XYZ file of C-alpha atoms in Angstrom:
704
model
C -56.611 -41.684 56.344
C -59.194 -39.276 58.259
C -59.284 -36.100 58.106
C -58.004 -33.658 55.644
C -55.582 -30.971 57.018
C -56.630 -32.509 61.209
C -53.868 -33.930 62.134
C -51.463 -31.248 61.607
C -54.115 -28.521 63.206
C -54.274 -30.357 65.234
C -50.030 -30.545 66.158
C -49.592 -26.623 65.117
C -52.973 -24.701 66.228
C -54.054 -26.328 69.199
C -51.580 -28.296 70.893
C -53.549 -27.843 74.222
C -55.791 -30.647 73.109
C -53.181 -33.393 73.075
C -52.792 -34.512 77.180
C -49.585 -37.078 77.888
C -51.457 -40.221 80.100
C -49.921 -42.794 81.458
C -52.288 -45.509 80.666
C -51.368 -48.114 84.405
C -52.887 -44.277 85.700
C -55.922 -44.965 83.603
C -56.020 -48.376 83.860
C -56.356 -47.943 88.015
C -58.788 -44.899 87.368
C -61.279 -46.650 85.304
C -60.745 -50.462 87.595
C -62.310 -47.528 90.686
C -65.289 -45.772 88.666
C -66.454 -49.533 87.509
C -65.622 -51.988 89.616
C -65.518 -55.325 88.370
C -64.660 -54.125 85.063
C -61.739 -54.927 83.143
C -60.096 -51.629 81.805
C -60.058 -52.284 77.918
C -58.321 -50.733 75.124
C -59.531 -51.130 71.562
C -56.794 -51.299 68.927
C -56.968 -50.105 65.301
C -54.595 -52.634 64.209
C -54.210 -51.376 60.580
C -52.549 -47.657 62.569
C -50.425 -49.960 64.086
C -48.463 -51.912 62.023
C -45.290 -49.230 61.761
C -45.437 -49.057 65.331
C -45.293 -52.784 66.140
C -42.548 -53.269 63.069
C -39.418 -52.831 65.041
C -37.213 -55.031 63.066
C -33.814 -52.907 61.601
C -34.302 -54.960 58.005
C -37.636 -54.590 56.472
C -36.994 -54.336 52.466
C -35.467 -58.509 52.590
C -38.995 -59.416 53.224
C -39.398 -59.461 56.719
C -37.864 -60.758 59.760
C -40.984 -62.269 60.812
C -39.776 -63.547 64.156
C -38.225 -60.446 65.253
C -41.486 -58.975 64.810
C -43.729 -61.555 66.617
C -41.106 -60.990 69.501
C -41.890 -57.685 69.236
C -45.779 -57.921 69.295
C -45.374 -60.391 72.378
C -43.619 -57.836 73.937
C -46.577 -55.298 73.057
C -49.611 -57.432 74.703
C -46.812 -58.527 77.735
C -47.245 -55.071 78.266
C -50.770 -54.017 79.060
C -51.450 -57.888 80.483
C -49.193 -57.265 82.956
C -51.163 -53.906 83.800
C -54.112 -55.557 83.945
C -55.556 -53.956 80.486
C -57.344 -56.128 77.746
C -56.794 -55.337 74.325
C -58.959 -55.571 71.358
C -56.960 -55.644 68.112
C -59.848 -54.844 64.648
C -58.617 -55.419 61.140
C -60.265 -53.882 58.525
C -61.835 -56.757 56.506
C -63.003 -54.990 53.813
C -62.609 -51.527 50.881
C -66.030 -50.004 51.067
C -67.494 -48.597 47.663
C -67.176 -45.153 48.662
C -64.243 -45.902 49.749
C -62.289 -47.392 46.899
C -60.528 -44.031 44.960
C -58.911 -43.235 48.326
C -57.764 -46.839 48.466
C -56.129 -46.619 44.629
C -55.060 -42.946 45.313
C -52.841 -44.685 48.238
C -52.757 -47.725 46.084
C -50.771 -46.239 43.023
C -48.919 -43.237 45.415
C -47.265 -46.821 47.268
C -46.146 -47.744 43.771
C -44.475 -44.174 42.923
C -42.368 -45.071 46.221
C -41.956 -48.910 45.253
C -40.192 -47.508 42.263
C -37.732 -44.760 44.353
C -37.260 -48.239 46.663
C -35.654 -49.751 44.036
C -33.686 -47.262 42.125
C -31.967 -46.847 45.923
C -31.245 -50.572 46.154
C -30.280 -51.107 42.352
C -27.743 -47.310 43.236
C -26.340 -47.917 46.833
C -27.382 -52.235 47.140
C -28.523 -51.505 50.755
C -31.816 -50.502 52.449
C -32.839 -47.549 51.997
C -33.291 -45.508 55.132
C -36.930 -45.664 57.696
C -37.994 -42.376 56.019
C -38.575 -45.261 52.874
C -39.883 -47.555 55.050
C -42.358 -49.326 53.844
C -44.338 -52.194 55.405
C -43.119 -56.380 54.440
C -46.263 -58.054 52.305
C -48.521 -60.039 54.362
C -48.011 -57.669 57.369
C -51.707 -57.418 57.798
C -52.831 -61.434 57.544
C -49.688 -62.631 59.316
C -50.523 -59.832 62.002
C -53.471 -61.174 62.829
C -52.899 -65.093 63.646
C -49.791 -63.647 65.492
C -51.857 -62.052 68.150
C -54.084 -64.886 68.207
C -51.354 -67.226 68.981
C -50.797 -64.956 71.323
C -53.853 -65.044 73.138
C -55.522 -61.782 72.110
C -58.647 -61.450 71.249
C -58.048 -60.868 67.159
C -61.274 -59.525 64.745
C -61.838 -58.400 61.619
C -64.133 -55.780 60.292
C -67.167 -55.961 58.471
C -67.678 -52.812 56.861
C -64.910 -50.293 57.593
C -62.387 -50.925 60.664
C -63.036 -47.475 61.881
C -66.220 -47.882 62.554
C -66.591 -50.684 63.855
C -63.849 -49.724 66.096
C -65.627 -46.330 67.374
C -69.440 -48.440 67.800
C -67.618 -51.239 70.277
C -65.746 -48.780 71.721
C -68.321 -46.665 72.381
C -71.096 -50.202 73.411
C -68.506 -51.180 75.890
C -67.566 -48.656 77.866
C -63.936 -49.296 77.231
C -60.480 -47.326 78.577
C -60.534 -45.540 74.666
C -59.477 -46.155 71.530
C -55.605 -47.103 70.411
C -54.742 -45.533 66.631
C -53.328 -43.321 64.179
C -56.188 -41.594 62.672
C -58.127 -37.799 63.027
C -61.531 -40.374 62.247
C -61.055 -40.867 65.975
C -61.461 -36.882 67.130
C -65.288 -36.918 65.222
C -66.766 -39.790 66.313
C -68.084 -39.151 69.347
C -66.819 -42.373 71.418
C -64.718 -43.274 74.611
C -60.917 -41.428 74.222
C -58.633 -41.779 71.739
C -54.718 -42.469 72.489
C -51.843 -42.390 69.936
C -49.830 -44.923 68.600
C -47.654 -43.255 67.377
C -46.777 -41.666 70.780
C -46.762 -44.314 72.776
C -43.854 -45.093 74.882
C -43.749 -48.936 75.722
C -41.389 -48.670 78.599
C -43.618 -46.144 80.425
C -46.744 -46.504 78.865
C -47.790 -42.777 78.942
C -49.050 -41.418 74.791
C -51.062 -38.534 74.089
C -55.088 -38.867 74.334
C -56.276 -35.689 71.439
C -59.856 -34.807 73.068
C -62.290 -34.228 71.604
C -64.412 -31.758 74.011
C -61.243 -29.555 73.828
C -60.885 -29.530 69.966
C -64.607 -28.365 69.945
C -64.385 -25.716 72.493
C -61.430 -24.224 70.526
C -63.612 -23.918 67.554
C -66.909 -22.405 69.136
C -68.667 -25.682 67.685
C -69.711 -28.673 69.470
C -69.569 -32.588 69.421
C -72.426 -32.671 67.124
C -71.170 -30.131 64.507
C -67.669 -32.760 64.209
C -69.112 -34.495 61.639
C -70.213 -31.599 59.421
C -67.208 -30.474 59.305
C -65.345 -33.734 59.021
C -67.163 -33.472 55.776
C -66.250 -29.765 54.401
C -62.470 -30.631 55.195
C -62.786 -33.664 53.050
C -61.861 -36.899 54.367
C -62.010 -40.326 53.225
C -65.675 -40.226 51.287
C -65.113 -36.833 50.485
C -62.977 -35.835 48.081
C -60.693 -32.738 48.949
C -62.018 -30.779 45.795
C -65.491 -31.162 46.832
C -65.119 -27.870 48.844
C -62.569 -26.611 47.748
C -64.078 -23.275 46.472
C -66.880 -23.079 49.709
C -63.383 -23.269 52.684
C -61.996 -20.040 50.279
C -64.666 -18.343 50.410
C -65.408 -18.819 54.533
C -61.280 -18.388 54.563
C -62.011 -14.395 53.308
C -64.961 -13.321 55.332
C -63.235 -14.980 58.655
C -62.053 -12.212 60.510
C -59.841 -13.375 62.801
C -56.979 -14.914 60.332
C -54.201 -15.219 62.649
C -50.581 -14.462 61.023
C -48.861 -16.846 62.514
C -52.037 -19.826 61.828
C -50.223 -21.487 58.576
C -52.887 -22.002 55.241
C -54.857 -24.538 56.271
C -55.173 -23.898 59.666
C -56.507 -20.881 58.769
C -59.175 -22.429 56.782
C -60.336 -25.335 59.540
C -60.258 -21.901 62.087
C -62.782 -20.227 59.364
C -64.801 -23.268 58.490
C -66.038 -23.847 61.915
C -66.732 -20.863 62.343
C -68.919 -20.596 59.719
C -70.645 -23.342 60.877
C -71.015 -21.850 65.054
C -72.226 -18.017 63.270
C -73.756 -18.623 59.936
C -75.066 -22.258 59.471
C -76.391 -22.557 62.816
C -78.836 -19.315 62.624
C -81.249 -21.166 60.545
C -80.616 -24.528 61.664
C -83.952 -26.359 61.921
C -85.558 -23.777 59.412
C -83.521 -24.783 55.907
C -82.534 -27.797 55.141
C -78.569 -28.238 55.008
C -78.583 -28.038 50.767
C -80.362 -24.837 51.431
C -76.571 -23.311 53.198
C -74.747 -25.124 51.423
C -72.883 -25.262 47.453
C -73.754 -30.132 47.472
C -75.341 -29.376 43.971
C -75.459 -32.772 42.725
C -72.524 -34.097 45.903
C -75.667 -34.345 48.561
C -75.784 -37.929 49.054
C -72.578 -38.724 49.020
C -71.935 -35.603 51.604
C -75.080 -36.485 53.862
C -73.879 -40.139 53.615
C -70.566 -38.774 54.627
C -71.892 -37.021 57.914
C -73.754 -39.932 58.850
C -71.099 -42.202 58.664
C -69.798 -40.668 62.097
C -72.895 -41.764 63.716
C -72.759 -44.647 65.925
C -75.520 -46.464 66.628
C -78.212 -44.847 68.457
C -76.451 -41.434 67.262
C -78.117 -38.883 65.215
C -77.301 -35.635 64.072
C -79.346 -32.185 64.383
C -78.263 -31.161 60.780
C -80.838 -32.909 59.200
C -84.254 -35.023 60.048
C -84.853 -37.947 60.889
C -87.216 -40.730 58.985
C -88.970 -43.738 60.725
C -86.467 -45.698 63.221
C -85.770 -49.628 61.653
C -85.074 -47.743 57.601
C -82.545 -47.772 55.956
C -82.123 -45.884 53.167
C -79.856 -47.321 49.576
C -80.321 -44.050 47.260
C -84.174 -44.765 46.560
C -84.738 -48.047 48.143
C -85.541 -48.623 51.973
C -84.510 -51.526 53.529
C -86.443 -53.063 56.634
C -84.582 -54.797 59.424
C -85.264 -56.800 61.875
C -82.945 -57.018 65.252
C -82.396 -60.678 66.240
C -79.611 -59.967 68.096
C -77.835 -63.197 67.566
C -76.595 -61.690 63.904
C -77.189 -57.304 64.816
C -74.446 -55.757 62.934
C -74.796 -51.773 63.160
C -74.265 -50.537 60.398
C -73.815 -46.452 58.847
C -76.756 -45.071 57.547
C -77.258 -44.155 53.846
C -75.584 -46.291 52.192
C -74.910 -46.587 48.394
C -76.791 -49.152 46.707
C -73.290 -50.657 44.936
C -71.593 -50.482 48.395
C -71.364 -53.871 50.447
C -70.872 -52.434 53.583
C -70.500 -55.380 54.918
C -73.501 -56.479 55.177
C -73.665 -59.908 54.450
C -77.744 -60.544 53.143
C -78.336 -63.721 52.046
C -81.567 -65.647 51.350
C -82.116 -66.898 55.447
C -83.683 -63.811 58.040
C -80.948 -64.572 60.139
C -78.669 -62.130 58.037
C -81.001 -59.253 57.768
C -78.912 -56.499 60.016
C -80.233 -53.939 62.718
C -79.222 -50.481 61.304
C -79.529 -46.737 62.790
C -82.082 -44.540 61.296
C -81.528 -43.102 57.817
C -81.406 -39.344 57.270
C -80.743 -38.479 53.455
C -83.015 -35.832 53.307
C -82.397 -36.201 49.398
C -86.133 -39.051 50.280
C -89.195 -37.143 51.653
C -90.926 -38.627 53.786
C -94.000 -39.341 51.734
C -91.820 -41.192 48.992
C -91.393 -43.749 52.349
C -94.639 -45.459 51.629
C -94.530 -45.824 47.748
C -91.265 -47.962 47.995
C -90.423 -51.542 48.575
C -90.842 -52.845 52.047
C -87.989 -54.949 52.124
C -84.566 -55.200 49.837
C -81.849 -57.947 50.468
C -78.493 -57.534 49.092
C -77.142 -60.426 46.836
C -74.893 -62.261 47.970
C -73.347 -64.916 45.886
C -73.458 -67.537 47.458
C -77.025 -68.738 48.140
C -76.381 -71.201 50.947
C -77.327 -69.577 54.428
C -75.608 -72.213 56.382
C -71.954 -71.981 54.586
C -72.317 -68.130 54.491
C -73.133 -68.245 58.110
C -69.602 -70.273 58.695
C -67.508 -68.349 55.987
C -68.615 -64.680 58.182
C -68.718 -66.524 61.585
C -64.702 -67.051 60.659
C -63.906 -63.792 59.017
C -65.482 -62.261 62.422
C -63.122 -64.013 64.268
C -60.164 -63.195 61.990
C -59.196 -67.314 61.166
C -59.439 -66.806 57.582
C -58.589 -64.621 54.677
C -60.687 -63.692 52.130
C -63.284 -66.380 52.120
C -66.405 -64.485 52.989
C -65.362 -61.468 51.124
C -65.595 -63.131 47.593
C -68.227 -64.911 48.792
C -71.204 -61.932 50.326
C -69.367 -59.385 47.436
C -67.245 -61.634 44.339
C -64.702 -58.300 45.405
C -61.725 -59.056 46.560
C -58.088 -56.829 46.618
C -54.595 -56.397 47.485
C -52.686 -54.230 48.165
C -47.938 -52.878 46.859
C -45.973 -55.436 46.937
C -42.260 -55.045 46.949
C -42.151 -55.572 42.857
C -39.353 -54.188 40.790
C -41.804 -52.417 37.967
C -38.664 -52.710 35.223
C -37.503 -56.409 36.185
C -39.567 -58.127 33.719
C -37.834 -62.093 34.379
C -40.122 -61.633 37.064
C -43.852 -61.518 36.727
C -45.919 -60.042 39.749
C -47.685 -62.147 42.162
C -50.518 -60.741 41.459
C -50.111 -62.935 38.006
C -48.667 -65.630 40.333
C -51.481 -66.894 41.913
C -54.922 -66.091 39.931
C -54.701 -69.796 38.864
C -54.913 -70.916 42.693
C -57.548 -67.611 43.714
C -59.453 -69.223 40.044
C -59.461 -72.279 42.280
C -60.172 -71.524 45.011
C -63.569 -69.539 43.329
C -64.318 -72.568 41.381
C -64.609 -74.539 44.818
C -66.621 -71.256 46.771
C -68.746 -70.057 44.065
C -68.749 -73.033 41.562
C -67.728 -73.260 37.540
C -70.982 -72.783 35.945
C -70.111 -75.854 34.108
C -72.917 -78.471 35.684
C -75.808 -76.062 33.948
C -77.210 -74.416 37.198
C -75.747 -70.773 37.057
C -74.649 -68.822 35.159
C -70.474 -69.095 35.234
C -69.457 -66.754 38.364
C -67.052 -63.729 38.268
C -65.008 -62.254 41.081
C -63.918 -58.428 40.757
C -59.806 -58.324 41.758
C -58.347 -55.027 43.091
C -54.878 -56.471 42.599
C -51.482 -53.437 42.549
C -49.422 -54.777 40.124
C -47.079 -53.013 37.058
C -49.054 -51.249 34.519
C -52.748 -51.898 36.012
C -54.325 -48.385 36.609
C -56.684 -49.800 39.080
C -59.844 -47.849 37.146
C -61.932 -50.650 36.998
C -60.951 -54.317 38.702
C -60.025 -57.741 36.826
C -63.151 -60.102 35.891
C -61.892 -63.173 37.041
C -64.263 -66.344 36.241
C -62.879 -69.437 38.552
C -60.796 -71.953 36.963
C -61.859 -75.842 36.548
C -60.732 -78.619 38.750
C -59.218 -81.337 38.776
C -59.822 -83.061 41.508
C -59.719 -87.311 42.104
C -63.547 -87.985 43.008
C -64.907 -84.758 41.634
C -64.809 -81.735 43.559
C -66.087 -81.331 47.085
C -69.118 -79.411 47.624
C -68.605 -77.078 50.797
C -70.767 -78.804 53.802
C -68.621 -82.145 53.181
C -65.298 -79.328 53.270
C -66.513 -76.854 56.387
C -69.436 -79.346 58.076
C -68.815 -83.474 57.829
C -66.583 -84.730 60.735
C -66.658 -87.627 59.716
C -63.439 -89.956 59.611
C -61.688 -89.744 56.486
C -62.728 -85.960 55.613
C -59.866 -84.710 56.933
C -58.104 -86.821 53.128
C -60.522 -84.875 50.939
C -60.173 -81.115 52.173
C -56.382 -82.378 51.443
C -57.366 -83.638 47.554
C -59.115 -79.773 48.119
C -56.330 -77.896 48.537
C -53.958 -79.901 45.756
C -56.627 -79.159 43.514
C -56.239 -75.441 43.725
C -52.445 -75.470 43.434
C -52.894 -77.990 40.709
C -51.227 -80.331 42.332
C -52.753 -83.458 42.881
C -50.595 -85.920 41.045
C -47.839 -84.752 44.155
C -49.742 -85.884 46.770
C -48.135 -89.218 48.149
C -44.770 -87.093 47.551
C -45.926 -84.298 49.647
C -47.784 -86.432 52.850
C -44.170 -87.599 53.293
C -42.773 -83.922 54.166
C -42.586 -83.511 57.612
C -43.958 -80.234 59.114
C -43.692 -77.246 58.668
C -41.867 -78.332 55.916
C -44.620 -79.674 53.749
C -46.663 -76.209 52.816
C -43.346 -75.023 52.274
C -43.015 -77.671 49.724
C -45.856 -77.449 48.215
C -45.624 -74.093 47.454
C -41.816 -74.014 46.087
C -43.415 -77.015 43.348
C -45.866 -74.329 42.662
C -43.894 -71.362 42.293
C -41.091 -73.206 39.974
C -43.984 -75.062 37.622
C -45.413 -70.980 37.158
C -42.400 -69.288 37.032
C -40.130 -70.289 34.308
C -37.460 -68.139 35.306
C -36.316 -69.482 38.901
C -33.536 -71.456 38.580
C -31.722 -74.097 40.590
C -29.845 -71.743 43.400
C -32.903 -70.213 43.312
C -34.960 -72.874 45.024
C -31.372 -73.793 46.692
C -31.609 -70.687 48.731
C -35.326 -71.215 49.485
C -34.705 -74.615 50.829
C -31.145 -73.762 53.378
C -33.048 -70.826 54.724
C -36.307 -73.144 56.027
C -34.127 -75.177 57.156
C -31.476 -73.130 58.913
C -33.982 -71.036 60.604
C -35.769 -73.760 62.793
C -31.826 -74.088 64.445
C -31.419 -70.176 65.113
C -33.202 -67.746 68.162
C -34.611 -64.466 67.857
C -31.140 -62.561 68.693
C -29.082 -64.613 65.981
C -31.355 -63.325 63.165
C -31.325 -59.712 64.510
C -27.579 -59.660 64.727
C -27.503 -61.441 60.654
C -24.937 -59.249 58.469
C -25.201 -58.953 54.759
C -22.900 -58.105 52.491
C -25.196 -56.099 50.074
C -29.070 -56.176 49.119
C -30.044 -58.280 45.524
C -32.892 -56.447 44.027
C -34.026 -59.625 42.693
C -33.772 -61.045 46.380
C -36.154 -58.624 47.172
C -39.019 -59.242 44.570
C -38.620 -63.214 44.584
C -38.965 -63.019 49.059
C -42.012 -61.180 48.170
C -43.238 -63.391 46.150
C -42.595 -66.538 48.577
C -44.331 -64.313 50.969
C -47.104 -63.662 48.752
C -47.465 -67.349 48.605
C -47.557 -67.738 52.068
C -50.624 -65.362 52.115
C -52.597 -67.400 49.147
C -52.071 -70.744 51.517
C -53.892 -68.935 54.696
C -56.666 -68.586 51.563
C -56.677 -72.091 50.396
C -56.474 -73.693 53.899
C -59.314 -71.035 54.988
C -61.365 -72.008 51.933
C -60.731 -76.112 52.101
C -61.743 -76.202 55.257
C -58.347 -76.340 56.659
C -56.426 -79.242 55.688
C -53.266 -78.324 57.338
C -52.471 -76.247 60.231
C -52.349 -72.517 60.047
C -48.644 -72.910 61.918
C -47.047 -74.226 59.716
C -47.776 -71.895 56.985
C -46.753 -68.695 58.643
C -43.723 -66.503 58.369
C -42.319 -66.919 62.100
C -41.989 -70.072 61.266
C -40.664 -71.137 57.794
C -39.081 -67.445 56.306
C -36.635 -64.936 57.332
C -36.046 -62.203 54.768
C -31.963 -61.533 56.020
C -31.890 -65.468 56.586
C -32.955 -65.991 52.737
C -31.031 -63.200 51.392
C -27.845 -64.410 52.835
C -28.615 -67.389 51.266
C -29.734 -66.239 47.718
C -26.276 -64.538 47.751
C -24.409 -67.174 48.371
C -26.260 -69.770 46.336
C -25.639 -66.999 43.439
C -21.606 -67.055 44.978
C -22.066 -70.661 44.009
C -21.630 -71.736 47.509
C -22.163 -75.928 48.234
C -24.791 -76.910 49.536
C -22.749 -78.129 52.753
C -22.524 -74.391 53.630
C -25.805 -73.590 52.313
C -26.771 -75.694 55.518
C -23.741 -74.474 57.344
C -21.983 -77.874 57.228
C -24.583 -79.475 59.636
C -24.788 -82.892 58.515
C -29.108 -83.429 59.895
C -29.756 -80.703 57.153
C -28.168 -81.775 54.594
C -30.209 -85.028 54.568
C -33.585 -82.893 54.615
C -32.336 -80.693 51.793
C -31.669 -83.554 49.543
C -35.157 -84.765 50.634
C -36.667 -81.806 50.557
C -34.792 -80.829 46.957
C -35.862 -84.058 45.703
C -39.595 -83.657 46.725
C -39.404 -80.298 44.707
C -37.516 -81.373 41.356
C -39.599 -84.415 41.340
C -43.104 -82.780 41.490
C -41.867 -80.447 38.843
C -40.677 -83.125 36.332
C -43.985 -83.973 36.458
C -45.106 -80.860 34.681
C -42.651 -80.515 31.948
C -40.716 -77.918 33.964
C -36.821 -79.313 34.909
C -34.842 -77.037 36.668
C -31.715 -75.716 35.625
C -28.729 -73.750 37.169
C -28.497 -70.277 35.879
C -25.096 -71.488 35.311
C -26.163 -73.333 32.666
C -28.802 -71.316 31.681
C -26.392 -67.668 30.822
C -24.161 -70.623 29.217
C -27.040 -71.278 26.582
C -28.744 -67.605 27.110
C -26.867 -64.915 26.392
C -27.656 -61.444 28.075
C -30.827 -61.262 30.635
C -33.861 -63.090 29.701
C -36.864 -60.500 29.097
C -39.854 -60.080 28.563
C -42.841 -58.533 27.016
C -45.028 -56.250 29.887
C -47.608 -59.068 28.134
C -45.830 -62.421 29.176
C -47.129 -63.382 32.749
C -50.752 -62.158 31.483
C -51.326 -65.583 30.002
C -54.425 -66.336 32.192
C -56.195 -63.711 30.458
C -58.455 -65.760 28.463
C -59.646 -66.912 31.467
C -60.198 -63.789 33.405
C -63.044 -62.445 31.470
């Protein structure tokens, strides 16, 4: 993340850029300087997930009660000293950063392979050096923070841009995160989450002004430096030869500095001594070896310019124009939907712009600065270009956008605005082909959601839409997205439209919403049985039925473990869960836990798309799932423990156990799926049941 080599440079070569500060003292100073203004810190939540996840166990699917408790302590500590927190989450992956996203996902795949190799060799959790965040952590953190009463926002474009922009425009105390891009943006002060001591509220402030002094450049030069060094937009190799040319002519190479440190000093020296000589006289491309990468380079520099900011390194276009390669979009200034975006966007890049058919969705943008488009060319272009969205109804798009920004939904707006979604890595064993990837297990559900949100093209009024899925699974090189088509839904009374589901408040509509939700899981026939189940077990039962119908390698012992853990969880404190010890770690149980948690995130998507027929709290993991507890129940079920032992000899739980098991088994029988014991299964099928790698691609025929 951020600028290549800059983090190490700051730590080793320029440590004076880092200053230890205390948030309580900073807040008091801020209140004195700005009476009546609450000191506010903008938090880049994606940078903080590792810091927040303090539970010792992470391999079993997440210790969600412990995690929720840690988040509550974090919020309380800042609230106690009068500091307000605003949390931003990434809401999209911009096209220009897709390559970087893919590179990280493939790297994570290699790390996950090493994790499973370690588990199989040692039967225990690897050390923190191999730590991998539990599946769904980012999604559920949003809802945890909202539950804790915090203002939580989801970005319409790259989150770091929105964080920096918010911090600047709202006179914030600072930004809390771990991304060297915050040293490049000309915004409020940047504080390190990695160096934060919660007890004392001390952390490190990284000062961009001191960085500029050390490098003998100005604040306005930092975006240029970042792109010449390489960042998430500019590949590291693009200017490699240029950097070494700077290094060879740099006269102040210090032997005690590392190579990367010297390169940063050399490039900064070239900016201050060579490029600045001709600034204003020559275009930047005449002074740099940009070649065919000119447009990408300017896009990279411009991406750091916040609303109202300009760069001295290239000329400015008339106000109110944003370039989309060879197109120019005229923007209005409706303050209700004002969303500042970086300049010089790529036509393929959605940049989170919800430009629909309604002029309300035209967004104001800073001036464009792409010198590749000459001034006279502007006169010959179309005055207005609108981004094509997957949904043409502006009212529905407006609701989806608002829910996305307020972090109340998951993936719905991305599907409707750009027809493109992604899902990061999951703890899945690439060598265990008896269990399918969650990407395939839940694909039919997503396909029915696409049908609900976009239509399935069967009414003859529109062509069948296709959604681009960037989902990580074994064997997927992620060179291209999977093109996935909607699946027709089977809902009693037909598929309801979104205006009915989202906007209609008449009595009885909640029943239609529930019909739509069950239709997404293709479980309409089990409506009555599921309705009889009490909360919070209803959502989990729905998920278990779906899972056991889809995955025929799941057995009765697995079902017993899933049900026993949710029942026992209700009676355990956070401390009891933290103290729970496991005999050993089983790789299959690790993957099953990930499969269930990804199912809970899928429930968030479906519930959002259907107009919230169920309370989100009913499938938040801290209410229905604990990784270690599930692992314990899984190991006990494998050893042949009785149901009484699994529910810890609790009579009330035993009754509920048989009720929930009956609901799941009866629903599965309706789908011609009989759940049998692994012992019985083994007696009929010697050896492990294996599948060809493509066995779980059975939905490929409907994926386009």
